[in-house]
């Protein structure tokens, strides 16, 4: 069986979640200018492709090939392969001032609310050749004048995309009429493709603009399952 889906979407709002990790708490930077909060939703993944298949090898008992060859049919039969391929564009994120920096003079940083203050944006901000060492152009952002709010928008930049190929092989062995043993070998992120997390979004941080973490590398696991 072969299944596939492609999603192309766009979602805009002025607040997505409460105290999210992308600098978008459930309140505006400037309460008198809520319109400035309109931007891409935190969950706005513009494109996503998913393809999966399952294939039963045509060998062994009940299959087209070597159906009645004794132990050979038992050893070579009952094998299946499954694969899931996922490709998607990156999540948006907001460049913000470090929580300890209160340029707006609102006092929110003392309450732990400073991370929704934003800098001034003087250029587009996308890096010509983004790398984990500098995912976006940090020189495109400057501190606003003291007592003012920055003009940089919400969720204006996009993080790394995601690509994953996961593969599994299973073998079913019939022990009795209602008893079956299944052996599984599963490969997650089969090709060990690096899927980076969002960069450090906080201006004033020594690692501003850098990506410091990634999602899981390749994992292989084995399993036995008794089905009855």
XYZ file of C-alpha atoms in Angstrom, residues 33 35 77 82 129 152 159 181 213:
9
model
C -0.801 48.809 19.115
C -2.232 45.441 15.185
C 8.380 -15.917 4.476
C 7.412 -0.153 5.898
C 23.634 31.331 3.424
C 10.326 44.386 14.296
C 13.602 28.277 11.166
C 5.484 -13.987 17.085
C 20.517 22.091 19.551
